Amino acid sequence: LTTRKFKENLKDVKWVIVDELHELVSSKRGVHLSLSLERLEEFVGRSIQRIGMGATIEPLEEAAKFLVGIQNGKPRDCYIVDARFVKPIDIKVKIPTKDLVYSSAEEINKNLYNFLDELISRHRTTLVFTNTRSGAERVHFHLKQMFPAKYLDEVTGVHHSSISRDIRFEVEEKLKKGELKAVISSTSLELGIDIGYIDLVVQVGSAKSVSRLMQRIGRAGHSLKEVSKGRVVCLDRDDLVECLVMV
């Protein structure tokens, strides 16, 4: 839109599809998008159909107003398709110890990796989310250290934004082909990547928001009629309260 020659290629635009709409609504990128869509309509000289999508949009009406914009002092007309309750979800909070109060950190950690191993062993492909890149590396390291015969490089991977693009791409391709038993990630596999079939998502600790948790759990059974199966593993009492409220 800012390039005199290139914008001529946009003269025939009829539809604009905005995926992961919820990621834009509350940010400067969303403001930029709104202005750009109005400029685009002004440039082509007619209305363009705007289609917004997202798995965790709430409230739908406000997101719709953001997408379609204001004309003559009121929001443009639009249709809202609410498919939020069509998708079956199986989500539970789990604790890797019988006593969160008096168990030592070492005991809880050991139990965590035994519990993760148990879950991973019972499923074909498991995606484990942590909240930090260092956390993803730590989980990957301890699984390999405690179960060296199981978690070989050929069947496990770690994926986050600090890893080189080539390694991330290799992990994504192996996931698509169903070659990996487990992948540990921070946020990089949360959105927008086609990663093939996953039958379980494990969230270690609180995801810190309902929408982020739903986005992550939704990576499992990633088609309309399949069950999105997720387990949230809590490591202390604060986490437990937060996760129970979210779930």
mmCIF file of C-alpha atoms in Angstrom:
data_model
loop_
_atom_site.group_PDB
_atom_site.id
_atom_site.type_symbol
_atom_site.label_atom_id
_atom_site.label_comp_id
_atom_site.label_asym_id
_atom_site.label_seq_id
_atom_site.Cartn_x
_atom_site.Cartn_y
_atom_site.Cartn_z
ATOM 1 C CA LEU A 1 0.000 0.000 0.000
ATOM 2 C CA THR A 2 2.906 2.355 0.521
ATOM 3 C CA THR A 3 4.625 1.439 -2.751
ATOM 4 C CA ARG A 4 3.389 3.334 -5.790
ATOM 5 C CA LYS A 5 3.945 0.556 -8.338
ATOM 6 C CA PHE A 6 3.281 -2.542 -6.258
ATOM 7 C CA LYS A 7 -0.064 -1.381 -4.865
ATOM 8 C CA GLU A 8 -1.505 -1.510 -8.392
ATOM 9 C CA ASN A 9 -1.459 -5.302 -7.924
ATOM 10 C CA LEU A 10 -4.065 -4.881 -5.182
ATOM 11 C CA LYS A 11 -6.676 -3.243 -7.420
ATOM 12 C CA ASP A 12 -8.555 -6.549 -7.910
ATOM 13 C CA VAL A 13 -8.671 -7.627 -4.241
ATOM 14 C CA LYS A 14 -12.140 -8.924 -3.288
ATOM 15 C CA TRP A 15 -11.517 -10.697 0.036
ATOM 16 C CA VAL A 16 -9.147 -10.233 2.951
ATOM 17 C CA ILE A 17 -8.742 -13.183 5.358
ATOM 18 C CA VAL A 18 -7.375 -12.343 8.810
ATOM 19 C CA ASP A 19 -6.297 -15.518 10.613
ATOM 20 C CA GLU A 20 -5.601 -15.631 14.375
ATOM 21 C CA LEU A 21 -7.690 -12.476 14.757
ATOM 22 C CA HIS A 22 -7.440 -12.561 18.568
ATOM 23 C CA GLU A 23 -3.688 -11.949 18.327
ATOM 24 C CA LEU A 24 -4.303 -8.586 16.636
ATOM 25 C CA VAL A 25 -7.285 -7.102 18.480
ATOM 26 C CA SER A 26 -5.380 -5.736 21.472
ATOM 27 C CA SER A 27 -2.104 -4.615 19.899
ATOM 28 C CA LYS A 28 -0.504 -1.915 17.751
ATOM 29 C CA ARG A 29 -0.398 -4.442 14.926
ATOM 30 C CA GLY A 30 -4.211 -4.468 15.074
ATOM 31 C CA VAL A 31 -4.366 -0.675 14.824
ATOM 32 C CA HIS A 32 -2.045 -0.848 11.826
ATOM 33 C CA LEU A 33 -4.227 -3.546 10.222
ATOM 34 C CA SER A 34 -7.438 -1.515 10.711
ATOM 35 C CA LEU A 35 -5.925 1.553 9.069
ATOM 36 C CA SER A 36 -4.463 -0.518 6.237
ATOM 37 C CA LEU A 37 -7.822 -2.180 5.487
ATOM 38 C CA GLU A 38 -9.527 1.224 5.279
ATOM 39 C CA ARG A 39 -6.761 2.528 3.004
ATOM 40 C CA LEU A 40 -7.083 -0.587 0.833
ATOM 41 C CA GLU A 41 -10.852 -0.082 0.414
ATOM 42 C CA GLU A 42 -10.295 3.573 -0.424
ATOM 43 C CA PHE A 43 -7.705 2.578 -3.030
ATOM 44 C CA VAL A 44 -9.768 -0.151 -4.796
ATOM 45 C CA GLY A 45 -12.896 2.034 -4.690
ATOM 46 C CA ARG A 46 -15.363 -0.581 -3.407
ATOM 47 C CA SER A 47 -16.164 -2.732 -0.372
ATOM 48 C CA ILE A 48 -13.882 -5.695 0.330
ATOM 49 C CA GLN A 49 -15.223 -8.723 2.186
ATOM 50 C CA ARG A 50 -13.312 -9.236 5.438
ATOM 51 C CA ILE A 51 -13.179 -12.722 6.942
ATOM 52 C CA GLY A 52 -11.742 -13.127 10.442
ATOM 53 C CA MET A 53 -10.861 -16.414 12.133
ATOM 54 C CA GLY A 54 -9.515 -17.474 15.501
ATOM 55 C CA ALA A 55 -9.894 -20.331 17.961
ATOM 56 C CA THR A 56 -10.068 -18.243 21.137
ATOM 57 C CA ILE A 57 -11.938 -15.018 20.321
ATOM 58 C CA GLU A 58 -14.023 -13.529 23.123
ATOM 59 C CA PRO A 59 -16.216 -11.500 23.002
ATOM 60 C CA LEU A 60 -17.110 -12.286 19.398
ATOM 61 C CA GLU A 61 -19.144 -9.116 18.882
ATOM 62 C CA GLU A 62 -16.261 -6.806 19.826
ATOM 63 C CA ALA A 63 -13.815 -8.725 17.615
ATOM 64 C CA ALA A 64 -16.287 -8.485 14.727
ATOM 65 C CA LYS A 65 -16.571 -4.692 15.149
ATOM 66 C CA PHE A 66 -12.781 -4.447 15.157
ATOM 67 C CA LEU A 67 -12.545 -6.464 11.929
ATOM 68 C CA VAL A 68 -15.280 -4.789 9.869
ATOM 69 C CA GLY A 69 -14.657 -1.229 11.072
ATOM 70 C CA ILE A 70 -16.895 1.808 11.447
ATOM 71 C CA GLN A 71 -18.730 3.521 8.588
ATOM 72 C CA ASN A 72 -20.955 6.584 8.984
ATOM 73 C CA GLY A 73 -20.653 6.359 12.757
ATOM 74 C CA LYS A 74 -21.670 2.708 13.224
ATOM 75 C CA PRO A 75 -20.098 -0.750 12.651
ATOM 76 C CA ARG A 76 -20.539 -2.252 9.191
ATOM 77 C CA ASP A 77 -22.966 -5.175 8.880
ATOM 78 C CA CYS A 78 -21.458 -8.632 9.312
ATOM 79 C CA TYR A 79 -22.263 -12.265 10.130
ATOM 80 C CA ILE A 80 -20.804 -14.017 13.175
ATOM 81 C CA VAL A 81 -20.319 -17.796 13.040
ATOM 82 C CA ASP A 82 -19.956 -19.147 16.577
ATOM 83 C CA ALA A 83 -18.427 -22.648 16.474
ATOM 84 C CA ARG A 84 -16.815 -22.548 19.916
ATOM 85 C CA PHE A 85 -18.873 -25.375 21.429
ATOM 86 C CA VAL A 86 -18.722 -27.743 18.472
ATOM 87 C CA LYS A 87 -15.212 -28.921 19.315
ATOM 88 C CA PRO A 88 -14.970 -31.713 21.939
ATOM 89 C CA ILE A 89 -12.327 -31.047 24.608
ATOM 90 C CA ASP A 90 -10.838 -33.368 27.233
ATOM 91 C CA ILE A 91 -8.794 -31.276 29.657
ATOM 92 C CA LYS A 92 -7.680 -32.144 33.204
ATOM 93 C CA VAL A 93 -5.415 -30.710 35.889
ATOM 94 C CA LYS A 94 -2.809 -33.150 37.218
ATOM 95 C CA ILE A 95 -0.348 -33.071 40.133
ATOM 96 C CA PRO A 96 2.802 -35.235 39.924
ATOM 97 C CA THR A 97 2.956 -35.818 43.716
ATOM 98 C CA LYS A 98 0.576 -36.795 46.496
ATOM 99 C CA ASP A 99 1.551 -33.788 48.610
ATOM 100 C CA LEU A 100 2.374 -30.375 47.111
ATOM 101 C CA VAL A 101 2.936 -28.830 50.537
ATOM 102 C CA TYR A 102 5.583 -31.058 52.086
ATOM 103 C CA SER A 103 7.215 -32.736 49.067
ATOM 104 C CA SER A 104 10.702 -31.430 48.283
ATOM 105 C CA ALA A 105 11.484 -29.683 44.993
ATOM 106 C CA GLU A 106 13.719 -32.632 44.014
ATOM 107 C CA GLU A 107 10.923 -35.123 44.627
ATOM 108 C CA ILE A 108 8.384 -33.050 42.671
ATOM 109 C CA ASN A 109 10.807 -32.664 39.760
ATOM 110 C CA LYS A 110 11.578 -36.382 39.638
ATOM 111 C CA ASN A 111 7.874 -37.206 39.759
ATOM 112 C CA LEU A 112 7.218 -34.656 37.000
ATOM 113 C CA TYR A 113 9.522 -36.416 34.537
ATOM 114 C CA ASN A 114 8.193 -39.857 35.475
ATOM 115 C CA PHE A 115 4.664 -38.553 34.930
ATOM 116 C CA LEU A 116 5.603 -36.953 31.582
ATOM 117 C CA ASP A 117 7.205 -40.222 30.495
ATOM 118 C CA GLU A 118 4.052 -42.115 31.436
ATOM 119 C CA LEU A 119 1.839 -39.750 29.416
ATOM 120 C CA ILE A 120 4.157 -39.710 26.399
ATOM 121 C CA SER A 121 4.438 -43.521 26.418
ATOM 122 C CA ARG A 122 0.640 -43.900 26.297
ATOM 123 C CA HIS A 123 0.215 -41.635 23.257
ATOM 124 C CA ARG A 124 1.442 -41.590 19.706
ATOM 125 C CA THR A 125 2.634 -37.970 19.579
ATOM 126 C CA THR A 126 2.755 -35.620 22.566
ATOM 127 C CA LEU A 127 3.422 -31.882 22.474
ATOM 128 C CA VAL A 128 4.712 -30.493 25.782
ATOM 129 C CA PHE A 129 4.461 -26.737 26.402
ATOM 130 C CA THR A 130 6.518 -24.810 28.935
ATOM 131 C CA ASN A 131 6.361 -21.044 29.496
ATOM 132 C CA THR A 132 10.005 -20.309 28.722
ATOM 133 C CA ARG A 133 12.642 -21.407 26.240
ATOM 134 C CA SER A 134 14.954 -22.434 29.080
ATOM 135 C CA GLY A 135 12.094 -24.502 30.520
ATOM 136 C CA ALA A 136 11.667 -26.329 27.213
ATOM 137 C CA GLU A 137 15.381 -27.100 27.080
ATOM 138 C CA ARG A 138 15.349 -28.279 30.707
ATOM 139 C CA VAL A 139 12.426 -30.686 30.194
ATOM 140 C CA HIS A 140 14.045 -32.060 27.032
ATOM 141 C CA PHE A 141 17.399 -32.518 28.790
ATOM 142 C CA HIS A 142 15.978 -34.310 31.850
ATOM 143 C CA LEU A 143 13.797 -36.665 29.810
ATOM 144 C CA LYS A 144 16.842 -37.673 27.756
ATOM 145 C CA GLN A 145 18.954 -38.017 30.884
ATOM 146 C CA MET A 146 16.443 -40.092 32.870
ATOM 147 C CA PHE A 147 15.253 -42.265 29.982
ATOM 148 C CA PRO A 148 18.185 -42.408 27.528
ATOM 149 C CA ALA A 149 16.882 -45.454 25.654
ATOM 150 C CA LYS A 150 13.484 -43.848 24.980
ATOM 151 C CA TYR A 151 14.136 -40.208 24.154
ATOM 152 C CA LEU A 152 16.606 -40.465 21.316
ATOM 153 C CA ASP A 153 17.180 -37.525 18.961
ATOM 154 C CA GLU A 154 15.377 -39.432 16.199
ATOM 155 C CA VAL A 155 12.052 -39.468 18.061
ATOM 156 C CA THR A 156 12.129 -36.341 20.253
ATOM 157 C CA GLY A 157 12.726 -32.661 19.587
ATOM 158 C CA VAL A 158 12.738 -29.231 21.163
ATOM 159 C CA HIS A 159 11.315 -26.185 19.370
ATOM 160 C CA HIS A 160 11.571 -22.490 20.314
ATOM 161 C CA SER A 161 12.547 -19.187 18.710
ATOM 162 C CA SER A 162 16.170 -19.256 19.891
ATOM 163 C CA ILE A 163 16.865 -22.443 17.933
ATOM 164 C CA SER A 164 18.137 -22.060 14.381
ATOM 165 C CA ARG A 165 15.534 -21.966 11.626
ATOM 166 C CA ASP A 166 16.915 -25.158 10.041
ATOM 167 C CA ILE A 167 16.468 -27.179 13.238
ATOM 168 C CA ARG A 168 12.961 -25.765 13.812
ATOM 169 C CA PHE A 169 12.011 -26.637 10.241
ATOM 170 C CA GLU A 170 13.356 -30.176 10.672
ATOM 171 C CA VAL A 171 11.265 -30.662 13.837
ATOM 172 C CA GLU A 172 8.145 -29.318 12.076
ATOM 173 C CA GLU A 173 8.655 -31.625 9.093
ATOM 174 C CA LYS A 174 9.173 -34.679 11.318
ATOM 175 C CA LEU A 175 6.018 -33.775 13.241
ATOM 176 C CA LYS A 176 4.012 -33.550 10.014
ATOM 177 C CA LYS A 177 5.268 -36.989 8.968
ATOM 178 C CA GLY A 178 4.433 -38.516 12.365
ATOM 179 C CA GLU A 179 8.052 -39.433 13.077
ATOM 180 C CA LEU A 180 8.335 -37.820 16.531
ATOM 181 C CA LYS A 181 7.116 -39.276 19.807
ATOM 182 C CA ALA A 182 7.444 -36.020 21.751
ATOM 183 C CA VAL A 183 8.253 -32.365 21.137
ATOM 184 C CA ILE A 184 8.883 -29.807 23.872
ATOM 185 C CA SER A 185 8.155 -26.170 23.003
ATOM 186 C CA SER A 186 7.777 -22.768 24.634
ATOM 187 C CA THR A 187 5.421 -20.607 22.545
ATOM 188 C CA SER A 188 6.693 -21.205 19.007
ATOM 189 C CA LEU A 189 4.307 -24.088 18.181
ATOM 190 C CA GLU A 190 1.301 -22.325 19.693
ATOM 191 C CA LEU A 191 0.004 -20.605 16.560
ATOM 192 C CA GLY A 192 -0.220 -20.820 12.841
ATOM 193 C CA ILE A 193 1.975 -23.808 11.990
ATOM 194 C CA ASP A 194 0.581 -26.962 10.419
ATOM 195 C CA ILE A 195 2.226 -29.615 12.586
ATOM 196 C CA GLY A 196 0.249 -32.689 11.641
ATOM 197 C CA TYR A 197 -1.384 -35.142 14.035
ATOM 198 C CA ILE A 198 -0.924 -34.732 17.802
ATOM 199 C CA ASP A 199 -3.056 -36.725 20.221
ATOM 200 C CA LEU A 200 -1.974 -35.125 23.517
ATOM 201 C CA VAL A 201 -0.845 -31.688 24.684
ATOM 202 C CA VAL A 202 0.771 -31.310 28.116
ATOM 203 C CA GLN A 203 1.088 -27.851 29.661
ATOM 204 C CA VAL A 204 3.718 -27.698 32.419
ATOM 205 C CA GLY A 205 2.628 -25.012 34.888
ATOM 206 C CA SER A 206 0.074 -22.289 34.286
ATOM 207 C CA ALA A 207 -0.327 -20.991 30.731
ATOM 208 C CA LYS A 208 -1.159 -17.585 32.314
ATOM 209 C CA SER A 209 -4.310 -17.006 30.245
ATOM 210 C CA VAL A 210 -7.393 -18.959 29.189
ATOM 211 C CA SER A 211 -6.958 -18.094 25.505
ATOM 212 C CA ARG A 212 -3.322 -19.234 25.490
ATOM 213 C CA LEU A 213 -4.244 -22.491 27.222
ATOM 214 C CA MET A 214 -7.047 -23.155 24.724
ATOM 215 C CA GLN A 215 -4.773 -22.297 21.828
ATOM 216 C CA ARG A 216 -2.205 -24.829 23.045
ATOM 217 C CA ILE A 217 -4.657 -27.609 23.921
ATOM 218 C CA GLY A 218 -6.267 -27.078 20.518
ATOM 219 C CA ARG A 219 -3.077 -28.308 18.862
ATOM 220 C CA ALA A 220 -4.169 -31.843 19.808
ATOM 221 C CA GLY A 221 -6.875 -33.434 17.668
ATOM 222 C CA HIS A 222 -6.585 -30.486 15.312
ATOM 223 C CA SER A 223 -9.732 -31.092 13.268
ATOM 224 C CA LEU A 224 -13.356 -30.285 14.002
ATOM 225 C CA LYS A 225 -14.630 -33.688 15.201
ATOM 226 C CA GLU A 226 -11.465 -34.935 16.935
ATOM 227 C CA VAL A 227 -11.073 -34.525 20.694
ATOM 228 C CA SER A 228 -8.539 -31.952 21.843
ATOM 229 C CA LYS A 229 -6.899 -33.761 24.745
ATOM 230 C CA GLY A 230 -4.840 -31.759 27.225
ATOM 231 C CA ARG A 231 -3.271 -32.263 30.642
ATOM 232 C CA VAL A 232 -2.143 -29.326 32.791
ATOM 233 C CA VAL A 233 0.583 -30.323 35.250
ATOM 234 C CA CYS A 234 0.882 -28.162 38.394
ATOM 235 C CA LEU A 235 4.063 -27.971 40.447
ATOM 236 C CA ASP A 236 3.009 -25.731 43.355
ATOM 237 C CA ARG A 237 -0.124 -24.451 45.120
ATOM 238 C CA ASP A 238 -0.258 -21.095 43.313
ATOM 239 C CA ASP A 239 -0.117 -22.910 39.983
ATOM 240 C CA LEU A 240 -2.811 -25.315 41.123
ATOM 241 C CA VAL A 241 -5.327 -22.585 41.982
ATOM 242 C CA GLU A 242 -4.609 -20.662 38.776
ATOM 243 C CA CYS A 243 -4.874 -23.744 36.544
ATOM 244 C CA LEU A 244 -8.088 -24.982 38.157
ATOM 245 C CA VAL A 245 -9.703 -21.575 37.560
ATOM 246 C CA MET A 246 -8.570 -21.532 33.921
ATOM 247 C CA VAL A 247 -9.703 -25.103 33.221
#
